[in-house]
mmCIF file of C-alpha atoms in Angstrom:
data_model
loop_
_atom_site.group_PDB
_atom_site.id
_atom_site.type_symbol
_atom_site.label_atom_id
_atom_site.label_comp_id
_atom_site.label_asym_id
_atom_site.label_seq_id
_atom_site.Cartn_x
_atom_site.Cartn_y
_atom_site.Cartn_z
ATOM 1 C CA UNK A 1 -0.045 0.052 0.152
ATOM 2 C CA UNK A 2 2.460 2.875 1.229
ATOM 3 C CA UNK A 3 4.644 1.495 -2.620
ATOM 4 C CA UNK A 4 0.909 2.596 -3.962
ATOM 5 C CA UNK A 5 1.024 5.924 -2.524
ATOM 6 C CA UNK A 6 4.453 6.886 -3.564
ATOM 7 C CA UNK A 7 3.828 5.913 -7.029
ATOM 8 C CA UNK A 8 0.620 8.431 -6.930
ATOM 9 C CA UNK A 9 2.408 10.814 -5.340
ATOM 10 C CA UNK A 10 5.409 11.185 -8.563
ATOM 11 C CA UNK A 11 3.139 10.797 -10.771
ATOM 12 C CA UNK A 12 1.019 13.720 -9.402
ATOM 13 C CA UNK A 13 4.201 15.677 -9.239
ATOM 14 C CA UNK A 14 5.400 14.910 -12.987
ATOM 15 C CA UNK A 15 2.213 16.470 -14.108
ATOM 16 C CA UNK A 16 2.621 19.688 -12.930
ATOM 17 C CA UNK A 17 1.879 23.039 -16.175
ATOM 18 C CA UNK A 18 3.645 25.413 -16.239
ATOM 19 C CA UNK A 19 2.287 27.952 -17.270
ATOM 20 C CA UNK A 20 2.701 31.835 -19.429
ATOM 21 C CA UNK A 21 1.138 34.858 -17.795
ATOM 22 C CA UNK A 22 1.944 38.131 -19.860
ATOM 23 C CA UNK A 23 0.416 41.886 -18.255
ATOM 24 C CA UNK A 24 0.783 44.385 -20.233
ATOM 25 C CA UNK A 25 3.485 48.050 -19.273
ATOM 26 C CA UNK A 26 -0.702 48.581 -17.849
ATOM 27 C CA UNK A 27 -1.232 46.113 -15.323
ATOM 28 C CA UNK A 28 -1.790 47.777 -11.962
ATOM 29 C CA UNK A 29 0.388 45.290 -11.270
ATOM 30 C CA UNK A 30 4.152 46.489 -12.182
ATOM 31 C CA UNK A 31 4.800 49.669 -9.699
ATOM 32 C CA UNK A 32 6.990 52.226 -11.498
ATOM 33 C CA UNK A 33 8.901 55.069 -9.189
ATOM 34 C CA UNK A 34 9.212 57.722 -9.700
ATOM 35 C CA UNK A 35 5.903 58.218 -11.199
ATOM 36 C CA UNK A 36 3.261 55.754 -13.643
ATOM 37 C CA UNK A 37 3.254 58.559 -15.727
ATOM 38 C CA UNK A 38 4.799 61.354 -16.513
ATOM 39 C CA UNK A 39 7.106 63.438 -18.688
ATOM 40 C CA UNK A 40 9.638 61.059 -19.282
ATOM 41 C CA UNK A 41 12.752 62.992 -17.869
ATOM 42 C CA UNK A 42 11.253 62.745 -14.681
ATOM 43 C CA UNK A 43 9.602 59.666 -14.781
ATOM 44 C CA UNK A 44 7.069 56.973 -17.035
ATOM 45 C CA UNK A 45 5.814 58.079 -19.925
ATOM 46 C CA UNK A 46 2.563 55.917 -21.271
ATOM 47 C CA UNK A 47 2.363 56.502 -25.023
ATOM 48 C CA UNK A 48 -0.223 54.352 -27.714
ATOM 49 C CA UNK A 49 -0.023 52.946 -30.881
ATOM 50 C CA UNK A 50 -3.398 55.159 -32.425
ATOM 51 C CA UNK A 51 -1.977 57.701 -30.573
ATOM 52 C CA UNK A 52 0.350 60.311 -30.608
ATOM 53 C CA UNK A 53 1.372 61.148 -26.434
ATOM 54 C CA UNK A 54 0.282 64.857 -26.754
ATOM 55 C CA UNK A 55 -2.940 63.991 -27.748
ATOM 56 C CA UNK A 56 -3.841 62.315 -24.811
ATOM 57 C CA UNK A 57 -5.112 64.232 -22.246
ATOM 58 C CA UNK A 58 -8.620 63.125 -19.445
ATOM 59 C CA UNK A 59 -11.568 62.571 -21.623
ATOM 60 C CA UNK A 60 -9.889 61.374 -23.785
ATOM 61 C CA UNK A 61 -8.938 57.147 -24.974
ATOM 62 C CA UNK A 62 -5.682 56.461 -26.518
ATOM 63 C CA UNK A 63 -5.633 54.050 -28.500
ATOM 64 C CA UNK A 64 -3.520 50.678 -29.784
ATOM 65 C CA UNK A 65 -0.564 49.063 -28.087
ATOM 66 C CA UNK A 66 0.563 51.236 -25.483
ATOM 67 C CA UNK A 67 4.536 50.575 -23.658
ATOM 68 C CA UNK A 68 6.112 53.177 -21.216
ATOM 69 C CA UNK A 69 9.518 54.481 -21.857
ATOM 70 C CA UNK A 70 11.521 57.030 -19.473
ATOM 71 C CA UNK A 71 15.068 59.052 -19.666
ATOM 72 C CA UNK A 72 14.829 58.843 -15.568
ATOM 73 C CA UNK A 73 18.556 57.295 -14.094
ATOM 74 C CA UNK A 74 17.076 55.268 -11.390
ATOM 75 C CA UNK A 75 13.531 55.388 -13.096
ATOM 76 C CA UNK A 76 12.008 51.887 -11.813
ATOM 77 C CA UNK A 77 9.267 49.021 -13.149
ATOM 78 C CA UNK A 78 8.377 46.641 -9.554
ATOM 79 C CA UNK A 79 7.029 43.290 -10.391
ATOM 80 C CA UNK A 80 6.001 40.134 -8.019
ATOM 81 C CA UNK A 81 5.122 36.536 -9.189
ATOM 82 C CA UNK A 82 5.818 33.409 -7.593
ATOM 83 C CA UNK A 83 6.793 31.580 -10.500
ATOM 84 C CA UNK A 84 10.000 30.058 -12.382
ATOM 85 C CA UNK A 85 10.408 32.176 -15.668
ATOM 86 C CA UNK A 86 10.757 35.912 -16.062
ATOM 87 C CA UNK A 87 11.054 37.456 -19.173
ATOM 88 C CA UNK A 88 10.338 41.803 -19.061
ATOM 89 C CA UNK A 89 9.438 42.267 -22.929
ATOM 90 C CA UNK A 90 11.352 45.635 -24.422
ATOM 91 C CA UNK A 91 14.012 47.540 -25.337
ATOM 92 C CA UNK A 92 16.825 49.488 -24.054
ATOM 93 C CA UNK A 93 20.490 49.552 -26.414
ATOM 94 C CA UNK A 94 23.899 48.901 -24.097
ATOM 95 C CA UNK A 95 23.606 48.898 -20.093
ATOM 96 C CA UNK A 96 20.548 51.834 -20.068
ATOM 97 C CA UNK A 97 18.087 48.713 -18.387
ATOM 98 C CA UNK A 98 19.706 45.815 -15.514
ATOM 99 C CA UNK A 99 17.551 43.271 -14.793
ATOM 100 C CA UNK A 100 16.992 41.743 -11.218
ATOM 101 C CA UNK A 101 15.597 38.998 -9.610
ATOM 102 C CA UNK A 102 15.088 37.854 -6.166
ATOM 103 C CA UNK A 103 18.064 40.561 -5.819
ATOM 104 C CA UNK A 104 20.755 39.006 -8.127
ATOM 105 C CA UNK A 105 21.578 41.086 -10.648
ATOM 106 C CA UNK A 106 20.184 39.307 -13.837
ATOM 107 C CA UNK A 107 21.852 41.190 -16.797
ATOM 108 C CA UNK A 108 23.314 45.058 -16.539
ATOM 109 C CA UNK A 109 23.095 44.965 -20.376
ATOM 110 C CA UNK A 110 20.020 46.183 -21.933
ATOM 111 C CA UNK A 111 16.000 44.878 -22.224
ATOM 112 C CA UNK A 112 14.272 42.668 -23.922
ATOM 113 C CA UNK A 113 15.987 40.118 -21.034
ATOM 114 C CA UNK A 114 15.143 36.406 -18.670
ATOM 115 C CA UNK A 115 15.293 33.872 -16.711
ATOM 116 C CA UNK A 116 13.891 30.699 -16.687
ATOM 117 C CA UNK A 117 14.344 27.174 -14.460
ATOM 118 C CA UNK A 118 13.945 29.247 -10.672
ATOM 119 C CA UNK A 119 12.732 27.258 -8.205
ATOM 120 C CA UNK A 120 8.473 27.825 -7.603
ATOM 121 C CA UNK A 121 9.077 31.068 -5.235
ATOM 122 C CA UNK A 122 8.343 34.848 -5.000
ATOM 123 C CA UNK A 123 9.840 36.772 -6.600
ATOM 124 C CA UNK A 124 10.650 40.491 -6.760
ATOM 125 C CA UNK A 125 11.997 41.927 -10.426
ATOM 126 C CA UNK A 126 13.307 44.796 -10.718
ATOM 127 C CA UNK A 127 13.488 47.275 -14.281
ATOM 128 C CA UNK A 128 15.877 49.804 -13.159
ATOM 129 C CA UNK A 129 17.034 52.236 -14.756
ATOM 130 C CA UNK A 130 20.970 52.417 -15.472
ATOM 131 C CA UNK A 131 21.543 55.399 -18.046
ATOM 132 C CA UNK A 132 19.360 58.012 -20.374
ATOM 133 C CA UNK A 133 19.126 56.310 -23.554
ATOM 134 C CA UNK A 134 14.939 55.160 -22.663
ATOM 135 C CA UNK A 135 13.665 52.612 -21.820
ATOM 136 C CA UNK A 136 10.737 51.057 -23.396
ATOM 137 C CA UNK A 137 8.512 48.713 -21.196
ATOM 138 C CA UNK A 138 5.582 46.377 -22.816
ATOM 139 C CA UNK A 139 4.831 44.414 -20.107
ATOM 140 C CA UNK A 140 6.214 41.172 -18.998
ATOM 141 C CA UNK A 141 5.611 37.370 -19.330
ATOM 142 C CA UNK A 142 5.941 34.846 -16.963
ATOM 143 C CA UNK A 143 5.779 31.322 -15.762
ATOM 144 C CA UNK A 144 3.374 30.232 -12.941
ATOM 145 C CA UNK A 145 2.852 25.905 -12.067
ATOM 146 C CA UNK A 146 -0.317 24.979 -12.413
ATOM 147 C CA UNK A 147 0.147 21.514 -10.382
ATOM 148 C CA UNK A 148 0.065 20.461 -7.480
ATOM 149 C CA UNK A 149 -0.006 24.070 -4.727
ATOM 150 C CA UNK A 150 -2.819 25.518 -6.644
#
C-alpha cells in the first residue's frame, strides 16, 4: 500500500503544468517609480500606438498598444510573482537598463531580458534605469506551475 501511495505521489508531482501569463505595461501589478505617468525625463510616460502622446488627455480614450518610456536615471518598474521564469518585454540599449530577480542582477545589458528554470517561489523583479538613452517597457511574461500547490 505504501509503495502505491509513493507511486501516486510521484505521478502527481510530474503532472504539473507550466503556463505563461503576460501582463501589459499598464497592469496595476507593476509599480513605477518615481511615477507611473508624467514627463519621460522625470518619470515614466505612457503612450499608445494609435495616438500621438501629446494628444492623450483626460476624457480622451487612447487607442492601440501601450508602452511605458523613461529617460530618468534611477527610475524603476517593480513586479512580483510566484513562478519559475520571467521575461521582460522591452527595449533598452547597452547598459541603460538592469534586470534584478530576487536581489540578483540577471543582466546589466539592456532589454529584453529573461531568466528561466527558477525555483517555484515568490520573486521580486526590478527593472532599473541606469542610462539616459531611453528605456521602453511593453509587458512582462512570467511562468507559473499550475499543479500541486494551486
